[in-house]
Coordinates of N, CA and C in Angstrom, one line a residue:
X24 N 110.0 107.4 122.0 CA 108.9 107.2 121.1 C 109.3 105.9 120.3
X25 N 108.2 105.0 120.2 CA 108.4 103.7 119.5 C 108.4 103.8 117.8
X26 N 109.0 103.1 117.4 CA 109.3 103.6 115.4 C 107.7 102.6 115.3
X27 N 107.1 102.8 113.9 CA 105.7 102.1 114.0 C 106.1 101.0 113.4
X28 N 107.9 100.5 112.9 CA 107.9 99.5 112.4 C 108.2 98.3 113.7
X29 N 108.6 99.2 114.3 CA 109.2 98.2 115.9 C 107.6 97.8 116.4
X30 N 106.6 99.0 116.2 CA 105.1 98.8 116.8 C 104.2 97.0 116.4
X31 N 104.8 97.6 114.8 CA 104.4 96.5 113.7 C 104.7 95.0 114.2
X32 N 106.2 95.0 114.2 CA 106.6 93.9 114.8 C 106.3 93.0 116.3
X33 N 106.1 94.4 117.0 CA 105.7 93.4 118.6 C 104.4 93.3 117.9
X34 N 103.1 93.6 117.2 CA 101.9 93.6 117.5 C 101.5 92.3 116.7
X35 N 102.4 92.6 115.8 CA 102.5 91.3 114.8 C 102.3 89.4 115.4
X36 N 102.9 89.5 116.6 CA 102.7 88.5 117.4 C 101.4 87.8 117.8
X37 N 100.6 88.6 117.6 CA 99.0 88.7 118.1 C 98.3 88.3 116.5
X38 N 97.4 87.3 117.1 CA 96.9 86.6 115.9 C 95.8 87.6 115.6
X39 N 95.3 88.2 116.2 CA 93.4 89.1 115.7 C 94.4 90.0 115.0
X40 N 95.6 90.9 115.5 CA 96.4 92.0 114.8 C 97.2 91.5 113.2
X41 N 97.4 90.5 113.2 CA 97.7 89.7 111.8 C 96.6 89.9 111.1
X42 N 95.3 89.1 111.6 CA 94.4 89.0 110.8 C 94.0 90.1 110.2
X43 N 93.6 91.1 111.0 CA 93.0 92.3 111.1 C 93.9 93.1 109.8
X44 N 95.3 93.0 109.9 CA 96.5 93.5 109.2 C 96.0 92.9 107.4
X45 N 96.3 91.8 107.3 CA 96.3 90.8 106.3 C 94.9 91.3 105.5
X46 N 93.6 91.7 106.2 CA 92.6 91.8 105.3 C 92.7 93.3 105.1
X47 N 93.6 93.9 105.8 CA 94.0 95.3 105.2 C 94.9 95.5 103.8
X48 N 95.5 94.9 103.8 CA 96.8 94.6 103.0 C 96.3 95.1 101.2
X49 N 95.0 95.2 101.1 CA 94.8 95.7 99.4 C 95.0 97.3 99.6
X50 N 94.3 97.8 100.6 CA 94.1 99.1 100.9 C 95.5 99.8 101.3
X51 N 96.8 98.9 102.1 CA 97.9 99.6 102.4 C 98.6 99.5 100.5
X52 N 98.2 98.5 100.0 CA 99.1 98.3 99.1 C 98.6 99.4 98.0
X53 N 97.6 99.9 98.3 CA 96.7 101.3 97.2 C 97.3 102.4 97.4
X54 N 97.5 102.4 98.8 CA 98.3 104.0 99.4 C 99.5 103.9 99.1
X55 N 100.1 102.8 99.0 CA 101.6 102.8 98.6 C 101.7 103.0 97.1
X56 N 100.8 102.8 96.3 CA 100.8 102.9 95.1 C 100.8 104.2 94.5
X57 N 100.2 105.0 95.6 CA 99.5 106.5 95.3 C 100.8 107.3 95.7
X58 N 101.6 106.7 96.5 CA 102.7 107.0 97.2 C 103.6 107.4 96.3
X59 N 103.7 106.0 95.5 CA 105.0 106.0 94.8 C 105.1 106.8 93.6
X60 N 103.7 107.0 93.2 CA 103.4 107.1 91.5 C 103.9 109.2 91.9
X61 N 103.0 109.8 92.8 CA 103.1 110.6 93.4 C 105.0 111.3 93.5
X62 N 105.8 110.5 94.4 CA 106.9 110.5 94.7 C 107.5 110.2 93.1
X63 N 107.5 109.2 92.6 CA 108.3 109.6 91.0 C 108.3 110.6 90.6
X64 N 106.9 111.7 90.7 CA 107.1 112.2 89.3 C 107.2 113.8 90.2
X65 N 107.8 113.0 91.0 CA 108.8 114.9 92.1 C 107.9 115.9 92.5
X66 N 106.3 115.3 93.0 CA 105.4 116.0 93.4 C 104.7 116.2 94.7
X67 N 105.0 117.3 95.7 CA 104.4 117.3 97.0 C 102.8 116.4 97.1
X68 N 102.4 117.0 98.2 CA 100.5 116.5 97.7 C 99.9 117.4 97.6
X69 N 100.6 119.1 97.8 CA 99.3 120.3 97.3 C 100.0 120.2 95.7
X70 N 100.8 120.4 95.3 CA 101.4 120.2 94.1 C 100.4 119.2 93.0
X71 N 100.3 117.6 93.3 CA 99.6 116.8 93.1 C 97.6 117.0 93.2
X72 N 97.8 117.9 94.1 CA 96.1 118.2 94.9 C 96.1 119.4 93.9
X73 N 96.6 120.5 93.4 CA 96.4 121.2 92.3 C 96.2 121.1 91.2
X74 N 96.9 119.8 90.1 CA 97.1 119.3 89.2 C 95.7 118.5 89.4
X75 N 94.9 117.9 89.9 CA 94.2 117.5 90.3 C 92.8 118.2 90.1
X76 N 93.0 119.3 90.9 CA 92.3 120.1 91.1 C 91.5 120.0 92.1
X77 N 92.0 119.4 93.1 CA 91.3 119.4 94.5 C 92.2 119.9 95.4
X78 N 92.2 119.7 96.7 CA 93.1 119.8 97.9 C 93.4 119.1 98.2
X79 N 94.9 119.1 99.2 CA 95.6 118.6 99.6 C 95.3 118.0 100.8
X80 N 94.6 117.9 101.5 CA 94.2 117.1 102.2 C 93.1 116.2 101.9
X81 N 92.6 116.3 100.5 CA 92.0 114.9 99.7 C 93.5 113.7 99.5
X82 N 94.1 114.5 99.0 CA 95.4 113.4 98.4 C 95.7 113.1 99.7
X83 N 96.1 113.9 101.0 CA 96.2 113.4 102.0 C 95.4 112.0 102.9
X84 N 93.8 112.3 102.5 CA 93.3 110.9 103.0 C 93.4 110.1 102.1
X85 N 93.7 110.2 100.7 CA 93.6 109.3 99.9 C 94.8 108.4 99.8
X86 N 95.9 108.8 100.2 CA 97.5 108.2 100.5 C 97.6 107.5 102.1
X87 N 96.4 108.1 102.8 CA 96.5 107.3 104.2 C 95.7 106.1 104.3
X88 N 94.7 106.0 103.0 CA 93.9 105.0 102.9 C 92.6 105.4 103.6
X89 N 92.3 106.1 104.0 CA 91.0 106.3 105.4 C 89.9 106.8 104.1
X90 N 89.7 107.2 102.3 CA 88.6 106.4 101.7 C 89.2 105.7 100.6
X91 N 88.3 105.7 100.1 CA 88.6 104.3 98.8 C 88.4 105.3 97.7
X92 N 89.2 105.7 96.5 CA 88.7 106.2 95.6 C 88.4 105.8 94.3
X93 N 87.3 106.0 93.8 CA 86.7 105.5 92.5 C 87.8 105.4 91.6
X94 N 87.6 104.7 90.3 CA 88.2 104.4 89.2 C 88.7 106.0 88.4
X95 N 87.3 106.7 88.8 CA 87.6 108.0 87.8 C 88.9 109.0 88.5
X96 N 88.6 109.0 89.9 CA 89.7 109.5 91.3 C 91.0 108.9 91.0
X97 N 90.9 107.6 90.3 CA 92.4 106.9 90.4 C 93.4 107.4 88.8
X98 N 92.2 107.8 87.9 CA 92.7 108.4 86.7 C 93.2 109.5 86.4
X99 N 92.5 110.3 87.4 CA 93.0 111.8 87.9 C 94.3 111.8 88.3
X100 N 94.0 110.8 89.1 CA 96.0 110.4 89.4 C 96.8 110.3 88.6
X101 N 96.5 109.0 88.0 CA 97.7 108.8 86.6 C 97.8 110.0 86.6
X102 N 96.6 110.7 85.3 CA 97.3 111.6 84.4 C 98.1 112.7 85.3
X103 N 97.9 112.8 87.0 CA 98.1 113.7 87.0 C 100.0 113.4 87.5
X104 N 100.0 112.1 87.4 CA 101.7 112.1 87.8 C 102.2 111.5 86.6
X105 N 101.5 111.6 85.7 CA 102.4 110.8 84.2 C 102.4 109.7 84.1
X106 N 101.4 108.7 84.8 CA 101.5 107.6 84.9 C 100.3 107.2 83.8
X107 N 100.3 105.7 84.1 CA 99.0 104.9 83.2 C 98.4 104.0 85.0
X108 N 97.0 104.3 84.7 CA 96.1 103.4 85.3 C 96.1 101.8 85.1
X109 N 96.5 100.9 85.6 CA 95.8 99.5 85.1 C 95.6 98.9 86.3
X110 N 94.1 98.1 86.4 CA 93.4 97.3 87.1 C 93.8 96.2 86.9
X111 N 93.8 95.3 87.8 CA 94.1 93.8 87.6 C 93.5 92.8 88.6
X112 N 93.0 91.9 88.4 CA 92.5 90.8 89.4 C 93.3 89.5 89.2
X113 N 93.8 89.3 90.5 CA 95.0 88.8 91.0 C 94.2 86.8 91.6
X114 N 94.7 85.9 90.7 CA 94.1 84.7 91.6 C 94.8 84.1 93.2
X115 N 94.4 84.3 93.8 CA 95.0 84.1 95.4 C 95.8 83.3 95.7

């Protein structure tokens, strides 16, 4: 079985899979965010999906990226890992 970073790397060669990659890159970098804030504060995702008060397979699509969650969904987060919310727009 191939590692998906070895995947990453051959597919990476391929200009449409770059591109395709590159205009993904806000949405991987959200999941990683939900990832991390989640993983600091020493919490599964039903653990997290409790605190919350949803389920765990909400946090689950919301960490895989597959939807986008509102501003108020992202606050639920913080407070629910002890974090602080901040938005920022970034000049390119």
């Amino acid at each position: 079985m191939s590692k998906v970073s070895d995947l990453h790397k051959k597919w990476s060669r391929n200009a449409d899979y770059r591109a395709a990659y590159d205009e993904l890159e806000p949405e991987f970098e959200l999941a990683r965010a939900l990832i991390a804030a989640r993983v600091s504060a020493g919490l599964t995702q039903a653990q997290l999906a409790k605190r919350m008060k949803t389920t765990q397979s909400v946090v689950a699509r919301l960490e895989g990226g597959r939807v986008h969650p509102s501003t108020r969904t992202l606050g639920r987060i913080a407070q629910a890992t002890g974090t602080r919310l901040r938005i920022s727009f970034e000049s390119g």
